[in-house]
PDB file of C-alpha atoms in Angstrom:
ATOM      1  CA  TYR P   1       5.680  18.985  21.296  1.00 84.00           C
ATOM      2  CA  ILE P   2       9.078  17.563  21.500  1.00 88.00           C
ATOM      3  CA  PRO P   3      10.387  18.498  18.137  1.00 89.00           C
ATOM      4  CA  VAL P   4       9.002  21.785  19.391  1.00 91.00           C
ATOM      5  CA  LEU P   5      10.909  21.887  22.472  1.00 95.00           C
ATOM      6  CA  LEU P   6      14.815  20.516  20.901  1.00 95.00           C
ATOM      7  CA  GLU P   7      14.523  22.656  18.449  1.00 93.00           C
ATOM      8  CA  THR P   8      13.639  25.762  20.366  1.00 95.00           C
ATOM      9  CA  LEU P   9      16.260  24.143  22.529  1.00 97.00           C
ATOM     10  CA  LYS P  10      19.040  24.511  19.404  1.00 95.00           C
ATOM     11  CA  ILE P  11      19.300  20.809  19.640  1.00 96.00           C
ATOM     12  CA  PRO P  12      19.404  18.404  16.976  1.00 95.00           C
ATOM     13  CA  TYR P  13      17.200  14.924  16.867  1.00 96.00           C
ATOM     14  CA  THR P  14      17.216  11.967  14.363  1.00 96.00           C
ATOM     15  CA  GLY P  15      13.810  12.014  12.440  1.00 96.00           C
ATOM     16  CA  ALA P  16      11.334  13.845  10.888  1.00 96.00           C
ATOM     17  CA  GLY P  17       9.500  17.437  12.868  1.00 94.00           C
ATOM     18  CA  LEU P  18       6.503  19.109  13.317  1.00 93.00           C
ATOM     19  CA  GLN P  19       5.436  19.446  10.625  1.00 93.00           C
ATOM     20  CA  CYS P  20       5.384  15.582   8.687  1.00 96.00           C
ATOM     21  CA  MET P  21       4.031  15.062  12.370  1.00 93.00           C
ATOM     22  CA  MET P  22       1.203  16.782  11.898  1.00 92.00           C
ATOM     23  CA  LYS P  23       0.405  15.526   9.011  1.00 94.00           C
ATOM     24  CA  CYS P  24       1.340  11.546   9.045  1.00 95.00           C
ATOM     25  CA  TYR P  25      -0.736  11.678  12.519  1.00 92.00           C
ATOM     26  CA  ASN P  26      -3.451  13.031  10.802  1.00 94.00           C
ATOM     27  CA  LYS P  27      -4.506   9.846   8.334  1.00 95.00           C
ATOM     28  CA  GLU P  28      -7.285  12.621   6.307  1.00 96.00           C
ATOM     29  CA  ILE P  29      -4.009  14.442   5.513  1.00 96.00           C
ATOM     30  CA  THR P  30      -2.208  11.359   4.163  1.00 97.00           C
ATOM     31  CA  ARG P  31      -4.929   9.953   2.684  1.00 97.00           C
ATOM     32  CA  ASN P  32      -5.065  13.808   0.253  1.00 97.00           C
ATOM     33  CA  VAL P  33      -1.409  14.143  -0.212  1.00 98.00           C
ATOM     34  CA  ALA P  34      -1.363  10.682  -0.961  1.00 98.00           C
ATOM     35  CA  GLN P  35      -3.966  10.377  -3.800  1.00 98.00           C
ATOM     36  CA  SER P  36      -2.949  13.545  -5.097  1.00 98.00           C
ATOM     37  CA  LEU P  37       0.484  11.590  -6.343  1.00 98.00           C
ATOM     38  CA  GLY P  38      -0.824   9.095  -7.384  1.00 97.00           C
ATOM     39  CA  VAL P  39      -0.380   6.859  -4.375  1.00 98.00           C
ATOM     40  CA  SER P  40      -3.453   4.202  -3.875  1.00 98.00           C
ATOM     41  CA  VAL P  41      -5.883   4.537  -0.404  1.00 98.00           C
ATOM     42  CA  PRO P  42      -8.170   2.055   0.583  1.00 98.00           C
ATOM     43  CA  GLN P  43     -11.823   3.686  -0.074  1.00 97.00           C
ATOM     44  CA  GLY P  44     -13.383   5.470   2.619  1.00 97.00           C
ATOM     45  CA  PHE P  45     -14.992   8.795   4.207  1.00 97.00           C
ATOM     46  CA  VAL P  46     -14.525  11.106   7.321  1.00 96.00           C
ATOM     47  CA  ILE P  47     -16.982  11.119   9.569  1.00 96.00           C
ATOM     48  CA  HIS P  48     -16.460  14.667  11.208  1.00 94.00           C
ATOM     49  CA  LYS P  49     -16.584  15.311  14.911  1.00 91.00           C
ATOM     50  CA  ASN P  50     -19.987  17.465  14.855  1.00 88.00           C
ATOM     51  CA  SER P  51     -21.708  15.625  12.326  1.00 90.00           C
ATOM     52  CA  GLY P  52     -24.291  12.781  12.570  1.00 92.00           C
ATOM     53  CA  ILE P  53     -23.082   8.896  11.661  1.00 92.00           C
ATOM     54  CA  ILE P  54     -23.072   8.591   7.385  1.00 93.00           C
ATOM     55  CA  PHE P  55     -23.205   4.764   6.306  1.00 97.00           C
ATOM     56  CA  PRO P  56     -20.912   3.685   3.934  1.00 96.00           C
ATOM     57  CA  GLU P  57     -22.500   1.815   0.943  1.00 94.00           C
ATOM     58  CA  ASN P  58     -20.498  -1.547   1.164  1.00 96.00           C
ATOM     59  CA  PHE P  59     -19.412  -4.137   4.138  1.00 97.00           C
ATOM     60  CA  PRO P  60     -16.876  -4.664   5.762  1.00 97.00           C
ATOM     61  CA  VAL P  61     -15.834  -1.807   6.903  1.00 98.00           C
ATOM     62  CA  ILE P  62     -12.796  -0.821   9.258  1.00 98.00           C
ATOM     63  CA  VAL P  63     -13.980   2.615  11.627  1.00 97.00           C
ATOM     64  CA  LYS P  64     -11.071   4.111  13.251  1.00 95.00           C
ATOM     65  CA  PRO P  65      -9.321   7.521  14.675  1.00 94.00           C
ATOM     66  CA  SER P  66      -8.630   9.965  11.727  1.00 94.00           C
ATOM     67  CA  PHE P  67      -5.978  11.554  14.121  1.00 91.00           C
ATOM     68  CA  GLY P  68      -3.696   9.015  16.121  1.00 81.00           C
ATOM     69  CA  ASP P  69      -1.575   6.793  16.942  1.00 78.00           C
ATOM     70  CA  GLY P  70      -0.113   3.517  19.521  1.00 76.00           C
ATOM     71  CA  SER P  71      -3.264   2.438  17.195  1.00 81.00           C
ATOM     72  CA  PHE P  72      -5.287   4.231  20.162  1.00 85.00           C
ATOM     73  CA  GLY P  73      -8.855   3.113  19.316  1.00 85.00           C
ATOM     74  CA  ILE P  74      -8.709   0.434  16.737  1.00 92.00           C
ATOM     75  CA  THR P  75      -9.845  -3.398  18.153  1.00 92.00           C
ATOM     76  CA  GLN P  76     -11.600  -6.747  16.444  1.00 94.00           C
ATOM     77  CA  LYS P  77     -14.383  -4.705  17.168  1.00 94.00           C
ATOM     78  CA  SER P  78     -13.668  -1.632  14.549  1.00 96.00           C
ATOM     79  CA  VAL P  79     -14.033  -4.356  11.344  1.00 97.00           C
ATOM     80  CA  VAL P  80     -17.429  -4.348  10.746  1.00 97.00           C
ATOM     81  CA  GLN P  81     -20.014  -6.332   8.377  1.00 97.00           C
ATOM     82  CA  ASP P  82     -23.659  -3.803   8.592  1.00 97.00           C
ATOM     83  CA  GLU P  83     -25.099  -1.109   9.959  1.00 97.00           C
ATOM     84  CA  ALA P  84     -25.789  -2.125  13.207  1.00 97.00           C
ATOM     85  CA  GLU P  85     -22.750  -3.590  13.727  1.00 97.00           C
ATOM     86  CA  PHE P  86     -21.110   0.008  12.242  1.00 97.00           C
ATOM     87  CA  ALA P  87     -23.392   2.806  14.586  1.00 96.00           C
ATOM     88  CA  SER P  88     -22.205   0.595  17.614  1.00 96.00           C
ATOM     89  CA  SER P  89     -18.570   0.706  16.631  1.00 96.00           C
ATOM     90  CA  VAL P  90     -18.652   4.711  15.672  1.00 96.00           C
ATOM     91  CA  LEU P  91     -20.760   5.847  19.290  1.00 94.00           C
ATOM     92  CA  GLU P  92     -17.943   2.690  21.028  1.00 93.00           C
ATOM     93  CA  LEU P  93     -15.666   5.045  18.864  1.00 94.00           C
ATOM     94  CA  ARG P  94     -16.541   8.340  20.262  1.00 93.00           C
ATOM     95  CA  LYS P  95     -17.609   7.342  23.795  1.00 92.00           C
ATOM     96  CA  ILE P  96     -13.483   7.998  23.908  1.00 91.00           C
ATOM     97  CA  TYR P  97     -12.287  10.155  20.996  1.00 91.00           C
ATOM     98  CA  GLU P  98     -13.636  13.344  20.230  1.00 89.00           C
ATOM     99  CA  LYS P  99     -12.118  13.185  17.056  1.00 92.00           C
ATOM    100  CA  ASP P 100     -13.023  12.844  13.360  1.00 95.00           C
ATOM    101  CA  ILE P 101     -13.153   9.298  12.759  1.00 96.00           C
ATOM    102  CA  LEU P 102     -11.836   8.004   9.702  1.00 97.00           C
ATOM    103  CA  VAL P 103     -14.603   4.735   7.928  1.00 98.00           C
ATOM    104  CA  GLU P 104     -12.337   2.914   5.302  1.00 98.00           C
ATOM    105  CA  GLU P 105     -13.092  -0.585   3.013  1.00 98.00           C
ATOM    106  CA  PHE P 106     -11.736  -3.133   4.852  1.00 98.00           C
ATOM    107  CA  LEU P 107      -9.099  -5.563   2.751  1.00 97.00           C
ATOM    108  CA  GLN P 108      -8.805  -8.968   3.820  1.00 92.00           C
ATOM    109  CA  GLY P 109      -4.863  -8.710   1.662  1.00 96.00           C
ATOM    110  CA  ASP P 110      -1.749  -8.795   3.132  1.00 97.00           C
ATOM    111  CA  ASP P 111      -0.648  -6.689   5.924  1.00 97.00           C
ATOM    112  CA  LEU P 112       2.514  -5.605   4.973  1.00 97.00           C
ATOM    113  CA  THR P 113       5.161  -2.320   6.694  1.00 95.00           C
ATOM    114  CA  LEU P 114       8.318  -1.395   4.941  1.00 95.00           C
ATOM    115  CA  GLY P 115      11.224   0.952   6.444  1.00 94.00           C
ATOM    116  CA  ILE P 116      12.632   3.075   4.738  1.00 95.00           C
ATOM    117  CA  ILE P 117      16.867   4.119   6.599  1.00 95.00           C
ATOM    118  CA  GLY P 118      17.276   7.425   5.210  1.00 95.00           C
ATOM    119  CA  ASN P 119      17.288  10.718   3.190  1.00 95.00           C
ATOM    120  CA  PRO P 120      17.219  11.697  -0.270  1.00 90.00           C
ATOM    121  CA  PRO P 121      18.779  10.955  -2.260  1.00 90.00           C
ATOM    122  CA  GLU P 122      20.224   7.652  -0.535  1.00 90.00           C
ATOM    123  CA  TYR P 123      17.803   5.339   1.261  1.00 88.00           C
ATOM    124  CA  SER P 124      17.620   1.905   2.441  1.00 83.00           C
ATOM    125  CA  PHE P 125      14.864  -0.116   2.189  1.00 79.00           C
ATOM    126  CA  VAL P 126      14.664  -2.413   5.790  1.00 81.00           C
ATOM    127  CA  GLY P 127      12.495  -5.074   4.297  1.00 85.00           C
ATOM    128  CA  ILE P 128       9.422  -5.682   3.862  1.00 94.00           C
ATOM    129  CA  THR P 129       7.306  -7.470   6.471  1.00 94.00           C
ATOM    130  CA  LYS P 130       3.393  -9.223   6.494  1.00 95.00           C
ATOM    131  CA  GLU P 131       1.451  -9.873   9.554  1.00 96.00           C
ATOM    132  CA  ASP P 132       1.364 -13.032  10.456  1.00 96.00           C
ATOM    133  CA  PHE P 133      -2.442 -14.145  11.590  1.00 96.00           C
ATOM    134  CA  SER P 134      -1.741 -18.028  11.688  1.00 96.00           C
ATOM    135  CA  CYS P 135      -2.610 -17.559  15.421  1.00 96.00           C
ATOM    136  CA  LEU P 136      -5.916 -16.559  14.815  1.00 96.00           C
ATOM    137  CA  HIS P 137      -6.584 -20.045  13.388  1.00 94.00           C
ATOM    138  CA  ASP P 138      -8.846 -21.125  15.802  1.00 95.00           C
ATOM    139  CA  TYR P 139     -10.867 -17.844  16.241  1.00 95.00           C
ATOM    140  CA  PRO P 140     -12.710 -17.599  12.756  1.00 94.00           C
ATOM    141  CA  LYS P 141     -14.511 -15.085  13.929  1.00 94.00           C
ATOM    142  CA  LEU P 142     -11.699 -12.181  14.620  1.00 96.00           C
ATOM    143  CA  PRO P 143     -10.713  -9.884  11.984  1.00 96.00           C
ATOM    144  CA  LYS P 144      -6.870 -10.103  10.121  1.00 96.00           C
ATOM    145  CA  ILE P 145      -5.858  -6.546  11.722  1.00 95.00           C
ATOM    146  CA  ALA P 146      -2.809  -5.724  14.386  1.00 92.00           C
ATOM    147  CA  GLY P 147      -4.756  -2.824  16.603  1.00 91.00           C
ATOM    148  CA  ARG P 148      -4.662  -2.524  19.939  1.00 90.00           C
ATOM    149  CA  GLU P 149      -4.847  -5.956  21.838  1.00 92.00           C
ATOM    150  CA  ALA P 150      -2.111  -7.230  19.173  1.00 91.00           C
ATOM    151  CA  LYS P 151       0.705  -3.750  20.950  1.00 87.00           C
ATOM    152  CA  TRP P 152      -0.747  -3.961  24.583  1.00 88.00           C
ATOM    153  CA  HIS P 153      -3.410  -6.239  25.800  1.00 92.00           C
ATOM    154  CA  PRO P 154      -0.871  -9.753  26.750  1.00 93.00           C
ATOM    155  CA  GLU P 155      -3.977 -11.842  27.232  1.00 95.00           C
ATOM    156  CA  SER P 156      -5.461 -11.815  24.030  1.00 95.00           C
ATOM    157  CA  PRO P 157      -5.172 -14.283  20.764  1.00 95.00           C
ATOM    158  CA  TYR P 158      -3.781 -11.290  19.316  1.00 95.00           C
ATOM    159  CA  TRP P 159      -1.166 -10.483  21.014  1.00 94.00           C
ATOM    160  CA  ASN P 160       1.021 -13.419  18.803  1.00 94.00           C
ATOM    161  CA  ILE P 161       1.128 -11.927  15.540  1.00 94.00           C
ATOM    162  CA  SER P 162       4.455 -11.451  14.631  1.00 90.00           C
ATOM    163  CA  PRO P 163       5.573  -9.801  10.819  1.00 91.00           C
ATOM    164  CA  VAL P 164       7.563 -12.652   9.276  1.00 93.00           C
ATOM    165  CA  ALA P 165       9.107 -12.171   5.400  1.00 93.00           C
ATOM    166  CA  ALA P 166       7.300 -11.329   2.753  1.00 95.00           C
ATOM    167  CA  ASP P 167       6.139 -12.675   0.179  1.00 94.00           C
ATOM    168  CA  LEU P 168       5.402 -11.066  -2.968  1.00 96.00           C
ATOM    169  CA  GLU P 169       5.746 -10.506  -7.198  1.00 96.00           C
ATOM    170  CA  LYS P 170       7.968  -7.671  -8.161  1.00 96.00           C
ATOM    171  CA  LYS P 171       6.442  -5.616  -9.469  1.00 97.00           C
ATOM    172  CA  THR P 172       4.043  -5.812  -6.270  1.00 97.00           C
ATOM    173  CA  ARG P 173       6.784  -4.517  -3.977  1.00 96.00           C
ATOM    174  CA  GLU P 174       8.255  -2.744  -6.166  1.00 96.00           C
ATOM    175  CA  LYS P 175       5.425  -0.775  -6.111  1.00 97.00           C
ATOM    176  CA  ILE P 176       5.585  -0.298  -2.464  1.00 97.00           C
ATOM    177  CA  THR P 177       8.646   0.626  -2.390  1.00 95.00           C
ATOM    178  CA  SER P 178       8.125   3.111  -5.064  1.00 96.00           C
ATOM    179  CA  ASP P 179       5.869   4.691  -3.141  1.00 97.00           C
ATOM    180  CA  SER P 180       7.060   5.082  -0.137  1.00 97.00           C
ATOM    181  CA  GLN P 181      10.161   7.096  -1.478  1.00 95.00           C
ATOM    182  CA  LEU P 182       8.334   9.223  -3.278  1.00 96.00           C
ATOM    183  CA  LEU P 183       5.432   9.659   0.067  1.00 97.00           C
ATOM    184  CA  PHE P 184       8.347   9.981   2.277  1.00 97.00           C
ATOM    185  CA  GLN P 185       9.875  12.913   0.555  1.00 96.00           C
ATOM    186  CA  GLU P 186       6.159  14.935  -0.051  1.00 97.00           C
ATOM    187  CA  LEU P 187       6.149  14.442   3.618  1.00 97.00           C
ATOM    188  CA  GLU P 188       8.793  15.706   4.557  1.00 96.00           C
ATOM    189  CA  CYS P 189       9.756  12.513   6.712  1.00 97.00           C
ATOM    190  CA  ARG P 190      13.395  12.553   7.968  1.00 97.00           C
ATOM    191  CA  ASP P 191      16.229   9.612   8.740  1.00 97.00           C
ATOM    192  CA  TYR P 192      13.803   6.997   9.047  1.00 96.00           C
ATOM    193  CA  ALA P 193       9.798   6.162   8.538  1.00 96.00           C
ATOM    194  CA  ARG P 194       7.092   2.644   8.347  1.00 95.00           C
ATOM    195  CA  PHE P 195       5.048   2.305   5.433  1.00 97.00           C
ATOM    196  CA  ASP P 196       2.173   0.565   6.488  1.00 96.00           C
ATOM    197  CA  TRP P 197      -0.364  -1.200   3.291  1.00 98.00           C
ATOM    198  CA  ARG P 198      -2.518  -4.539   2.577  1.00 98.00           C
ATOM    199  CA  LEU P 199      -3.577  -5.780  -0.931  1.00 98.00           C
ATOM    200  CA  ASN P 200      -7.004  -5.783  -1.594  1.00 97.00           C
ATOM    201  CA  SER P 201      -8.571  -8.607  -3.066  1.00 94.00           C
ATOM    202  CA  GLU P 202      -6.403  -7.978  -6.998  1.00 95.00           C
ATOM    203  CA  GLY P 203      -3.443  -7.722  -4.573  1.00 96.00           C
ATOM    204  CA  ILE P 204      -2.859  -4.700  -5.702  1.00 97.00           C
ATOM    205  CA  PRO P 205      -1.396  -2.844  -2.175  1.00 98.00           C
ATOM    206  CA  LYS P 206      -3.431   0.696  -0.760  1.00 98.00           C
ATOM    207  CA  LEU P 207      -1.805   2.532   1.670  1.00 98.00           C
ATOM    208  CA  LEU P 208      -3.319   2.240   5.069  1.00 97.00           C
ATOM    209  CA  GLU P 209      -0.915   4.530   7.459  1.00 95.00           C
ATOM    210  CA  VAL P 210       2.733   7.024   7.411  1.00 97.00           C
ATOM    211  CA  ASN P 211       4.532   6.011  11.036  1.00 95.00           C
ATOM    212  CA  PRO P 212       7.106   8.966  11.284  1.00 94.00           C
ATOM    213  CA  ASN P 213      10.157   8.405  13.701  1.00 91.00           C
ATOM    214  CA  PRO P 214       8.619   4.502  14.329  1.00 91.00           C
ATOM    215  CA  GLY P 215       9.380   2.867  17.381  1.00 85.00           C
ATOM    216  CA  TRP P 216      13.402   2.301  18.357  1.00 83.00           C
ATOM    217  CA  CYS P 217      12.199  -1.161  20.096  1.00 86.00           C
ATOM    218  CA  TYR P 218      14.184  -3.809  19.120  1.00 85.00           C
ATOM    219  CA  ASP P 219      10.809  -6.184  18.690  1.00 83.00           C
ATOM    220  CA  GLY P 220       9.197  -3.656  16.830  1.00 86.00           C
ATOM    221  CA  HIS P 221       8.410  -3.695  13.355  1.00 88.00           C
ATOM    222  CA  LEU P 222      11.417  -1.307  12.164  1.00 92.00           C
ATOM    223  CA  ALA P 223      13.576  -3.671  14.499  1.00 92.00           C
ATOM    224  CA  ARG P 224      12.308  -6.639  13.147  1.00 88.00           C
ATOM    225  CA  ALA P 225      12.446  -5.409   9.020  1.00 89.00           C
ATOM    226  CA  ALA P 226      15.779  -4.851   9.553  1.00 90.00           C
ATOM    227  CA  GLY P 227      16.809  -7.822  10.580  1.00 89.00           C
ATOM    228  CA  LEU P 228      14.717  -9.750   7.744  1.00 84.00           C
ATOM    229  CA  LYS P 229      18.162  -7.983   5.646  1.00 85.00           C
ATOM    230  CA  LYS P 230      20.882  -9.087   8.493  1.00 89.00           C
ATOM    231  CA  ILE P 231      20.799  -5.984   9.633  1.00 91.00           C
ATOM    232  CA  ILE P 232      21.552  -6.924  13.767  1.00 93.00           C
ATOM    233  CA  TYR P 233      19.187  -4.123  16.231  1.00 94.00           C
ATOM    234  CA  SER P 234      22.640  -1.507  17.102  1.00 95.00           C
ATOM    235  CA  ASN P 235      23.657  -1.536  13.880  1.00 95.00           C
ATOM    236  CA  MET P 236      19.996  -0.439  13.071  1.00 94.00           C
ATOM    237  CA  LEU P 237      20.331   2.156  15.059  1.00 95.00           C
ATOM    238  CA  ASP P 238      23.889   3.303  14.679  1.00 95.00           C
ATOM    239  CA  LEU P 239      22.921   3.528  10.645  1.00 94.00           C
ATOM    240  CA  ILE P 240      20.044   5.806  11.742  1.00 95.00           C
ATOM    241  CA  LEU P 241      22.061   8.271  13.169  1.00 96.00           C
ATOM    242  CA  LYS P 242      25.070   8.489  11.195  1.00 95.00           C
ATOM    243  CA  THR P 243      21.995   9.190   8.524  1.00 96.00           C
ATOM    244  CA  ALA P 244      20.493  11.409  10.706  1.00 96.00           C
ATOM    245  CA  GLU P 245      24.265  12.766  11.456  1.00 96.00           C
ATOM    246  CA  LYS P 246      24.835  12.774   7.356  1.00 95.00           C
ATOM    247  CA  ARG P 247      21.650  15.244   7.023  1.00 96.00           C
ATOM    248  CA  LEU P 248      22.885  17.799   9.834  1.00 95.00           C
ATOM    249  CA  ASN P 249      26.441  18.103   8.212  1.00 93.00           C
ATOM    250  CA  PHE P 250      28.195  16.739  11.585  1.00 90.00           C
ATOM    251  CA  LYS P 251      31.534  15.794  10.996  1.00 71.00           C
TER     252      LYS P 251
END
């Protein structure tokens, strides 16, 4: 609602507008757009809010809200290994979430993020990070995800997960970069965005989600990715503002 309010009041603002946010916060739409562009996504399907439970053919899978942000509804219980766990996870999620549910194959390779600042045709790629799951070494049964617990529960083992520089093959890095740039344009992102990817068992990157207007917090993924390219926090903010000013033709 904030972009609508700002546009109604004719107040310029940084970042994506309403249409982009509506597309990207709906993971099913994002998946469909990605596939139409030839961008790989995990195998998956949607359980609509008024339908019965549809079981996947293979496990493990991850069960999560099809619409939302901030890892809402994504916890360690979201990754399931069999039909019993799957049914339990879906029913638990439906208690707190009354919309469609997305079911995807659970990829167990590196969990990656690419940050982009800029607008077509000029971009600054602020580094690719991967989640460091070494803090879970003493908890072998916990799935390696950075969900709700990693962001909002300081008492959780997940709290100490942190992004580090990703060591990727050149072709993998180029694939993530080029596909993210393609999605940035197609989804109408503006000024800055973050793209979450995960490698499958063969090292192929698959898109998890697109984050328009990702958090500006000093310890967030965008800021940490920028830090890998020696862009300090204040300079990152300045770069976003200057990018928006150029788009808006500010003098």
